[in-house]
Amino acid sequence: MLNRAKAENIQNWIEKINTYNSTPEFGTTRVLFTEPEIAAREYVKDEMRKLGLAVREDSIGNIFGTLVGNNPELAPVWTGSHIDTVLNAGMFDGMAGVVGGMEALRLIKESGVNFDRSIEVIVYTSEEPTRFGLCCLGSRAMAGHLTLEDTKKLEDKDGKTLESVLKELGYNLNKFEDIPVKKGEVFAAVELHVEQNNKLEKKGLPVGIVKTICAPTNFTVEVTGCQSHAGGTSMEDRRDAYAASCEIALILEDLALKCSSEYNTATVGRVEVIPNAVNVIPGKVRFSIDIRDCEFETKVELIEELKKEIRKIEDKRGVQVKLINENNDIPMKCDATILNILRNSCEDKGIPYDVMISGAYHDSMFVGEFTPVAMVFVPSKNGISHSPEEWTDFKDIALGVDVLAKSLLELANKKEL
Ligand code: GLV
Ligand code: MN
Ligand code: MN
């Protein structure tokens, strides 16, 4: 009934989006509401219109492209992902799910088959925390966890608030309260994404079905010691903020390795050493901690353990450690009925698959708070992502789209889950 997805459509869209890039010399950088990101948004909206989708945008810039069903008053089915990136990223993380959603809707439209519920492809605003330090801004606001008040507090590195940026771009902040989505307003959502791990590649499988999305807890850590002379201060007299930070990082790594949950990670990714000089003992260090887990409880336990260890390091090294919690998100369990629909779609299409956990977070983590969700993964070469080396074969994305399109169509004709 549905034709197979065309890898060349996916490739053309991804390559064109990739031309909107502020670091063409090293990977892809498309930060929220910078020139290339705004241009990419316009391009995607134009392409959605060319497909015959009705396009609208909410007050935080979430973009909706709607293929209208026979009963548009019914709750719609959603797909989609994001087009913003981390610094020096690749061209697939997020984009595969946006153009994959567009290709799925193209296939459904082309088939001429009837479907009741409208199907929408969404571009969620700023899944990456690159500009404002907080991830999933668009889907977080949809889930009611980012208010207009919050947008006044979120600042980028130049001290500009999200609120002021939205205002400058002409978003109607009087309608900010309309962003949250109530339960029942969306029927179901399925996001296609690159795996960002090497499990599918290792097993030689083209598709993954995600059962759980790990959620991050992020801290900014400020360690204060005593800035002093690197030669003049004896080893036993120093209060080295960097050595203390390293000890915290290694303890964190150890706790993550020992954690009993099925999948968890812990990362120190950003480090600022003050004053950052060869012959000065660092007096202050600021660094980030990113902890992920597929279970909330084990994540909380790990954090409690880490806090105890930090108190010991403070005593031992004579430093003060301030832990600033940025967010504490809850892992998302995908919906069992949608998982079955995805399994059946794979089997019908003869596409081998595996069921897996997503270590990365996705907008579906927040979308899942107001509607049942699941995800389709396609393989990442060598498991690499958030890097210029990120790669997924276009034909694998096309297989993921075949599964996605069939599943969206089935959901669009379902009365209940
Ligand atoms: C999303 O990009 C993540 O960091 O998981
Ligand atoms: Mn990402
Ligand atoms: Mn992503």
Coordinates of C-alpha atoms and ligand atoms in Angstrom, one line a residue:
M1 CA 0.0 0.0 0.0
L2 CA 2.8 2.4 0.9
N3 CA 5.8 2.8 -1.5
R4 CA 9.2 2.4 0.0
A5 CA 10.9 5.5 1.3
K6 CA 13.4 7.2 -1.1
A7 CA 16.9 7.5 0.3
E8 CA 17.7 10.2 -2.3
N9 CA 14.9 12.5 -0.9
I10 CA 16.3 12.0 2.6
Q11 CA 19.8 12.7 1.4
N12 CA 18.8 15.9 -0.5
W13 CA 17.0 17.3 2.5
I14 CA 19.7 16.5 5.0
E15 CA 22.4 17.8 2.7
K16 CA 20.5 21.0 2.0
I17 CA 19.8 21.6 5.8
N18 CA 23.5 21.0 6.3
T19 CA 24.4 24.0 4.2
Y20 CA 23.0 26.2 7.0
N21 CA 26.0 25.9 9.2
S22 CA 28.2 28.3 11.1
T23 CA 31.3 26.0 11.1
P24 CA 31.5 24.5 7.6
E25 CA 35.3 24.0 8.2
F26 CA 34.6 21.5 11.0
G27 CA 31.3 19.7 11.2
T28 CA 28.0 21.3 11.6
T29 CA 27.0 24.0 14.1
R30 CA 23.5 25.3 14.1
V31 CA 22.6 27.0 17.4
L32 CA 19.1 28.0 18.3
F33 CA 18.0 31.3 16.6
T34 CA 21.3 32.1 15.0
E35 CA 21.3 33.0 11.3
P36 CA 21.9 29.4 10.0
E37 CA 19.3 28.0 12.3
I38 CA 16.7 30.6 11.3
A39 CA 17.5 29.9 7.6
A40 CA 17.2 26.1 8.1
R41 CA 13.8 26.7 9.8
E42 CA 12.6 28.7 6.8
Y43 CA 13.9 26.0 4.4
V44 CA 12.1 23.2 6.3
K45 CA 8.8 25.1 6.4
D46 CA 9.0 25.7 2.6
E47 CA 9.7 22.0 2.0
M48 CA 6.8 21.1 4.3
R49 CA 4.5 23.4 2.2
K50 CA 5.8 21.8 -1.0
L51 CA 4.6 18.5 0.4
G52 CA 1.1 19.9 0.9
L53 CA 1.4 20.2 4.7
A54 CA -0.3 23.1 6.6
V55 CA 2.5 24.8 8.5
R56 CA 2.2 26.7 11.8
E57 CA 4.5 27.7 14.6
D58 CA 3.9 28.2 18.3
S59 CA 5.3 30.9 20.6
I60 CA 8.6 29.2 21.3
G61 CA 9.2 28.3 17.7
N62 CA 8.0 24.7 17.6
I63 CA 7.1 24.1 13.9
F64 CA 4.1 21.9 13.0
G65 CA 3.5 20.5 9.4
T66 CA 0.1 18.9 9.2
L67 CA -1.2 16.3 6.8
V68 CA -4.9 16.7 7.4
G69 CA -6.9 13.5 8.1
N70 CA -10.5 12.7 7.3
N71 CA -11.5 13.6 10.9
P72 CA -9.2 16.6 11.7
E73 CA -11.2 17.1 15.0
L74 CA -9.6 13.9 16.3
A75 CA -6.4 14.1 18.3
P76 CA -3.5 13.9 15.8
V77 CA -0.6 11.5 15.5
W78 CA 2.9 13.2 15.8
T79 CA 6.3 12.5 14.5
G80 CA 9.4 14.7 14.2
S81 CA 12.6 15.8 16.0
H82 CA 15.0 18.8 15.9
I83 CA 17.3 20.7 13.6
D84 CA 19.5 22.5 16.1
T85 CA 22.9 21.0 16.9
V86 CA 25.7 20.9 19.5
L87 CA 28.9 22.7 18.6
N88 CA 30.8 20.9 15.7
A89 CA 28.2 18.2 15.3
G90 CA 27.3 16.0 12.4
M91 CA 24.4 16.3 10.0
F92 CA 22.1 13.5 11.3
D93 CA 21.2 14.0 15.0
G94 CA 17.7 15.5 14.9
M95 CA 17.7 16.1 11.1
A96 CA 17.1 12.4 10.3
G97 CA 13.9 12.5 12.4
V98 CA 12.6 15.7 10.8
V99 CA 13.2 14.8 7.2
G100 CA 12.3 11.1 8.0
G101 CA 8.9 12.4 9.2
M102 CA 8.5 14.5 6.1
E103 CA 9.3 11.5 3.8
A104 CA 6.8 9.4 5.8
L105 CA 4.1 11.9 5.3
R106 CA 5.0 12.2 1.6
L107 CA 4.6 8.4 1.3
I108 CA 1.3 8.4 3.1
K109 CA -0.1 11.3 0.9
E110 CA 1.2 9.7 -2.3
S111 CA -0.5 6.4 -1.4
G112 CA -3.9 8.1 -1.5
V113 CA -5.0 5.8 1.4
N114 CA -7.6 7.1 3.8
F115 CA -6.8 7.9 7.4
D116 CA -8.8 9.5 10.1
R117 CA -6.5 11.4 12.3
S118 CA -4.2 14.2 11.1
I119 CA -0.5 13.3 11.1
E120 CA 1.9 16.1 12.0
V121 CA 5.7 16.4 11.7
I122 CA 7.1 18.6 14.4
V123 CA 10.4 20.5 14.6
Y124 CA 10.9 20.9 18.3
T125 CA 12.8 24.0 19.4
S126 CA 16.3 23.5 20.7
E127 CA 16.5 19.9 21.7
E128 CA 20.2 20.6 22.4
P129 CA 21.2 22.8 25.4
T130 CA 23.9 24.5 23.3
R131 CA 22.6 28.1 23.6
F132 CA 20.7 28.4 26.9
G133 CA 22.2 25.5 28.8
L134 CA 18.9 23.6 29.1
C135 CA 17.8 20.9 26.7
C136 CA 14.5 20.3 25.0
L137 CA 13.2 23.9 25.3
G138 CA 10.2 23.3 22.9
S139 CA 9.1 20.0 24.1
R140 CA 9.7 21.0 27.8
A141 CA 7.4 23.9 27.3
M142 CA 4.8 21.6 25.6
A143 CA 5.0 19.4 28.8
G144 CA 4.4 22.5 30.9
H145 CA 7.9 22.6 32.4
L146 CA 9.1 25.8 30.8
T147 CA 7.0 28.9 31.5
L148 CA 7.3 32.4 30.2
E149 CA 8.8 33.3 33.6
D150 CA 11.5 30.6 33.0
T151 CA 12.3 32.1 29.6
K152 CA 13.2 35.4 31.4
K153 CA 15.8 33.5 33.5
L154 CA 17.5 31.5 30.8
E155 CA 20.5 33.4 29.5
D156 CA 22.9 32.6 26.7
K157 CA 26.7 33.3 27.0
D158 CA 26.2 36.9 26.1
G159 CA 23.6 37.5 28.8
K160 CA 20.6 37.6 26.4
T161 CA 17.5 35.9 27.8
L162 CA 15.4 33.5 25.8
E163 CA 12.4 35.8 26.3
S164 CA 14.2 38.7 24.7
V165 CA 15.4 36.6 21.7
L166 CA 11.8 35.3 21.2
K167 CA 10.5 38.8 21.3
E168 CA 13.1 40.1 18.9
L169 CA 12.1 37.4 16.4
G170 CA 8.4 38.4 16.7
Y171 CA 7.1 35.4 18.5
N172 CA 3.8 36.3 20.3
L173 CA 4.6 35.8 24.0
N174 CA 1.0 36.6 24.9
K175 CA 0.2 33.2 23.5
F176 CA 3.0 31.4 25.5
E177 CA 0.3 29.9 27.7
D178 CA -1.1 28.1 24.7
I179 CA 2.0 26.0 24.2
P180 CA 1.4 23.3 26.9
V181 CA -0.4 20.2 25.5
K182 CA -3.0 18.5 27.6
K183 CA -3.3 14.8 27.8
G184 CA -5.7 13.6 25.1
E185 CA -4.9 16.4 22.7
V186 CA -2.3 14.3 20.9
F187 CA -3.1 10.6 20.2
A188 CA 0.4 9.2 20.0
A189 CA 4.0 10.2 18.9
V190 CA 6.8 8.3 17.2
E191 CA 10.2 9.9 16.7
L192 CA 12.8 8.6 14.4
H193 CA 16.4 9.3 15.4
V194 CA 20.0 8.1 14.8
E195 CA 21.1 5.6 17.5
Q196 CA 24.2 7.5 18.7
N197 CA 25.6 4.1 19.9
N198 CA 27.1 1.1 18.1
K199 CA 24.7 -1.7 19.2
L200 CA 22.7 -1.9 15.9
E201 CA 25.9 -1.7 13.9
K202 CA 27.5 -4.5 16.0
K203 CA 24.5 -6.7 15.4
G204 CA 24.2 -5.7 11.7
L205 CA 20.6 -4.5 12.2
P206 CA 19.1 -1.6 10.4
V207 CA 16.4 -0.6 12.9
G208 CA 16.0 -0.3 16.7
I209 CA 12.8 0.1 18.6
V210 CA 13.3 2.1 21.7
K211 CA 11.7 0.9 24.9
T212 CA 13.1 3.5 27.4
I213 CA 14.7 6.9 27.0
C214 CA 17.3 7.8 29.6
A215 CA 16.9 11.2 31.2
P216 CA 19.7 13.6 32.3
T217 CA 20.4 15.2 35.6
N218 CA 22.8 18.1 35.1
F219 CA 24.9 20.0 37.7
T220 CA 27.2 22.9 37.5
V221 CA 29.9 22.3 40.1
E222 CA 32.0 25.1 41.5
V223 CA 35.1 24.1 43.5
T224 CA 36.8 26.8 45.5
G225 CA 40.3 26.2 46.8
C226 CA 43.2 28.6 47.2
Q227 CA 45.0 30.2 44.3
S228 CA 48.7 30.2 45.0
H229 CA 52.2 29.9 43.6
A230 CA 52.9 26.6 41.8
G231 CA 56.5 26.4 43.0
G232 CA 56.3 28.2 46.3
T233 CA 53.4 26.3 47.8
S234 CA 54.4 22.9 49.3
M235 CA 52.4 19.9 48.3
E236 CA 51.0 19.4 51.8
D237 CA 49.9 23.1 52.0
R238 CA 47.9 23.5 48.9
R239 CA 44.1 23.6 48.4
D240 CA 44.1 22.8 44.7
A241 CA 40.6 23.2 43.1
Y242 CA 41.6 21.3 40.0
A243 CA 43.0 18.2 41.8
A244 CA 39.8 18.1 43.9
S245 CA 37.7 18.4 40.7
C246 CA 39.6 15.5 39.1
E247 CA 38.9 13.4 42.2
I248 CA 35.2 14.2 41.9
A249 CA 35.3 13.3 38.2
L250 CA 36.9 9.9 38.9
I251 CA 34.6 9.1 41.8
L252 CA 31.6 9.9 39.5
E253 CA 33.0 7.6 36.8
D254 CA 33.4 4.8 39.4
L255 CA 29.9 5.3 40.7
A256 CA 28.5 5.1 37.2
L257 CA 30.5 2.0 36.4
K258 CA 29.2 0.3 39.6
C259 CA 25.5 1.4 39.1
S260 CA 23.1 -1.5 39.0
S261 CA 20.6 -0.1 36.4
E262 CA 20.4 -1.6 32.9
Y263 CA 21.9 1.6 31.3
N264 CA 23.5 4.7 32.8
T265 CA 26.3 7.1 32.1
A266 CA 28.1 10.0 33.8
T267 CA 30.2 12.7 32.1
V268 CA 32.2 15.7 33.0
G269 CA 32.1 17.5 29.6
R270 CA 32.9 21.2 30.3
V271 CA 35.7 22.4 32.6
E272 CA 36.7 26.0 33.3
V273 CA 39.9 26.4 35.3
I274 CA 40.7 29.7 37.0
P275 CA 43.1 31.3 36.4
N276 CA 44.2 28.7 33.9
A277 CA 48.0 29.4 34.1
V278 CA 51.0 27.1 34.0
N279 CA 52.5 28.3 37.2
V280 CA 49.5 29.0 39.3
I281 CA 47.5 26.5 41.5
P282 CA 43.9 26.8 40.4
G283 CA 41.8 28.6 42.9
K284 CA 38.5 27.9 41.3
V285 CA 37.2 25.3 38.9
R286 CA 33.7 25.2 37.4
F287 CA 32.6 22.1 35.6
S288 CA 29.5 20.3 34.3
I289 CA 28.2 17.0 35.4
D290 CA 25.8 15.1 33.2
I291 CA 24.2 11.9 34.6
R292 CA 21.9 9.7 32.6
D293 CA 19.9 6.7 33.7
C294 CA 17.0 4.6 32.3
E295 CA 15.7 4.4 35.9
F296 CA 15.0 7.5 38.0
E297 CA 15.6 5.7 41.4
T298 CA 19.2 4.5 40.6
K299 CA 20.0 7.9 39.3
V300 CA 18.9 9.5 42.6
E301 CA 20.9 6.9 44.6
L302 CA 24.0 7.7 42.5
I303 CA 23.6 11.4 43.1
E304 CA 23.2 10.9 46.9
E305 CA 26.4 8.7 46.9
L306 CA 28.3 11.4 44.9
K307 CA 27.2 14.1 47.4
K308 CA 28.6 12.0 50.3
E309 CA 31.9 11.5 48.5
I310 CA 32.1 15.2 47.7
R311 CA 31.8 16.1 51.4
K312 CA 34.7 13.8 52.1
I313 CA 36.8 15.5 49.4
E314 CA 36.0 18.9 50.9
D315 CA 37.2 17.8 54.3
K316 CA 40.3 16.0 53.0
R317 CA 41.4 18.8 50.6
G318 CA 40.2 22.0 52.3
V319 CA 38.1 23.1 49.4
Q320 CA 34.4 24.1 49.1
V321 CA 32.2 22.5 46.6
K322 CA 28.9 24.1 45.4
L323 CA 26.6 21.8 43.4
I324 CA 24.1 23.8 41.3
N325 CA 21.3 21.5 40.0
E326 CA 20.3 22.6 36.4
N327 CA 17.7 19.9 35.8
N328 CA 16.6 16.5 37.0
D329 CA 14.6 14.8 34.3
I330 CA 12.7 11.6 34.4
P331 CA 13.3 8.7 32.1
M332 CA 10.5 7.9 29.7
K333 CA 9.1 4.4 29.3
C334 CA 7.7 4.0 25.8
D335 CA 4.2 2.8 25.2
A336 CA 3.7 -1.0 24.9
T337 CA 1.0 -0.7 22.2
I338 CA 3.1 1.5 20.0
L339 CA 6.1 -0.8 20.5
N340 CA 3.9 -3.6 19.2
I341 CA 2.8 -1.6 16.2
L342 CA 6.5 -0.8 15.4
R343 CA 7.4 -4.5 15.8
N344 CA 4.6 -5.5 13.5
S345 CA 5.6 -2.9 10.9
C346 CA 9.2 -4.2 10.9
E347 CA 8.0 -7.8 10.5
D348 CA 5.5 -6.8 7.7
K349 CA 8.3 -5.0 5.8
G350 CA 10.8 -7.8 6.5
I351 CA 13.1 -5.4 8.3
P352 CA 15.2 -7.0 11.1
Y353 CA 15.2 -5.0 14.4
D354 CA 16.2 -5.0 18.0
V355 CA 14.5 -3.5 21.1
M356 CA 16.8 -1.2 23.0
I357 CA 17.4 1.7 25.5
S358 CA 18.3 5.2 24.3
G359 CA 21.2 6.5 26.3
A360 CA 20.7 9.9 24.7
Y361 CA 17.7 12.0 25.6
H362 CA 15.2 13.2 23.0
D363 CA 12.1 15.5 22.8
S364 CA 10.0 12.3 23.1
M365 CA 11.1 12.2 26.8
F366 CA 8.9 15.3 27.4
V367 CA 6.3 14.6 24.7
G368 CA 5.7 11.3 26.5
E369 CA 4.4 13.2 29.5
F370 CA 1.3 14.1 27.6
T371 CA 0.9 11.4 25.0
P372 CA 2.1 7.8 24.5
V373 CA 5.4 7.7 22.7
A374 CA 8.0 5.4 21.1
M375 CA 11.0 5.8 18.9
V376 CA 12.6 4.2 15.9
F377 CA 16.5 4.2 15.8
V378 CA 18.7 3.8 12.7
P379 CA 22.4 2.8 13.0
S380 CA 25.2 5.3 13.7
K381 CA 28.5 4.4 12.0
N382 CA 31.0 3.4 14.8
G383 CA 28.4 4.6 17.3
I384 CA 29.7 8.2 16.9
S385 CA 27.4 11.2 17.3
H386 CA 27.8 14.8 18.5
S387 CA 30.9 14.9 16.2
P388 CA 31.7 15.8 12.6
E389 CA 32.3 12.1 12.1
E390 CA 28.7 11.2 12.8
W391 CA 27.3 9.1 9.9
T392 CA 24.2 7.1 9.1
D393 CA 23.6 5.6 5.7
F394 CA 20.7 7.2 3.9
K395 CA 19.4 3.8 2.9
D396 CA 19.2 2.9 6.6
I397 CA 17.2 6.0 7.3
A398 CA 14.9 5.0 4.5
L399 CA 14.3 1.7 6.1
G400 CA 13.5 3.5 9.4
V401 CA 11.1 5.7 7.5
D402 CA 9.4 2.6 6.0
V403 CA 8.7 1.4 9.6
L404 CA 7.7 4.9 10.7
A405 CA 5.3 5.6 7.8
K406 CA 3.5 2.3 8.2
S407 CA 3.2 2.8 12.0
L408 CA 2.0 6.4 11.7
L409 CA -0.7 5.3 9.2
E410 CA -1.9 2.6 11.5
L411 CA -2.0 4.9 14.5
A412 CA -3.9 7.5 12.4
N413 CA -6.7 4.9 11.9
K414 CA -6.8 3.7 15.4
K415 CA -9.7 4.6 17.7
E416 CA -7.8 4.0 20.9
L417 CA -4.4 2.6 22.0
Ligands
GLV1 C1 21.0 14.9 23.2 O1 21.6 15.4 22.3 C2 21.7 14.3 24.3 O2 22.7 14.9 24.9 O3 21.3 13.2 24.7
MN2 MN 22.1 15.6 20.2
MN3 MN 18.9 14.5 18.9

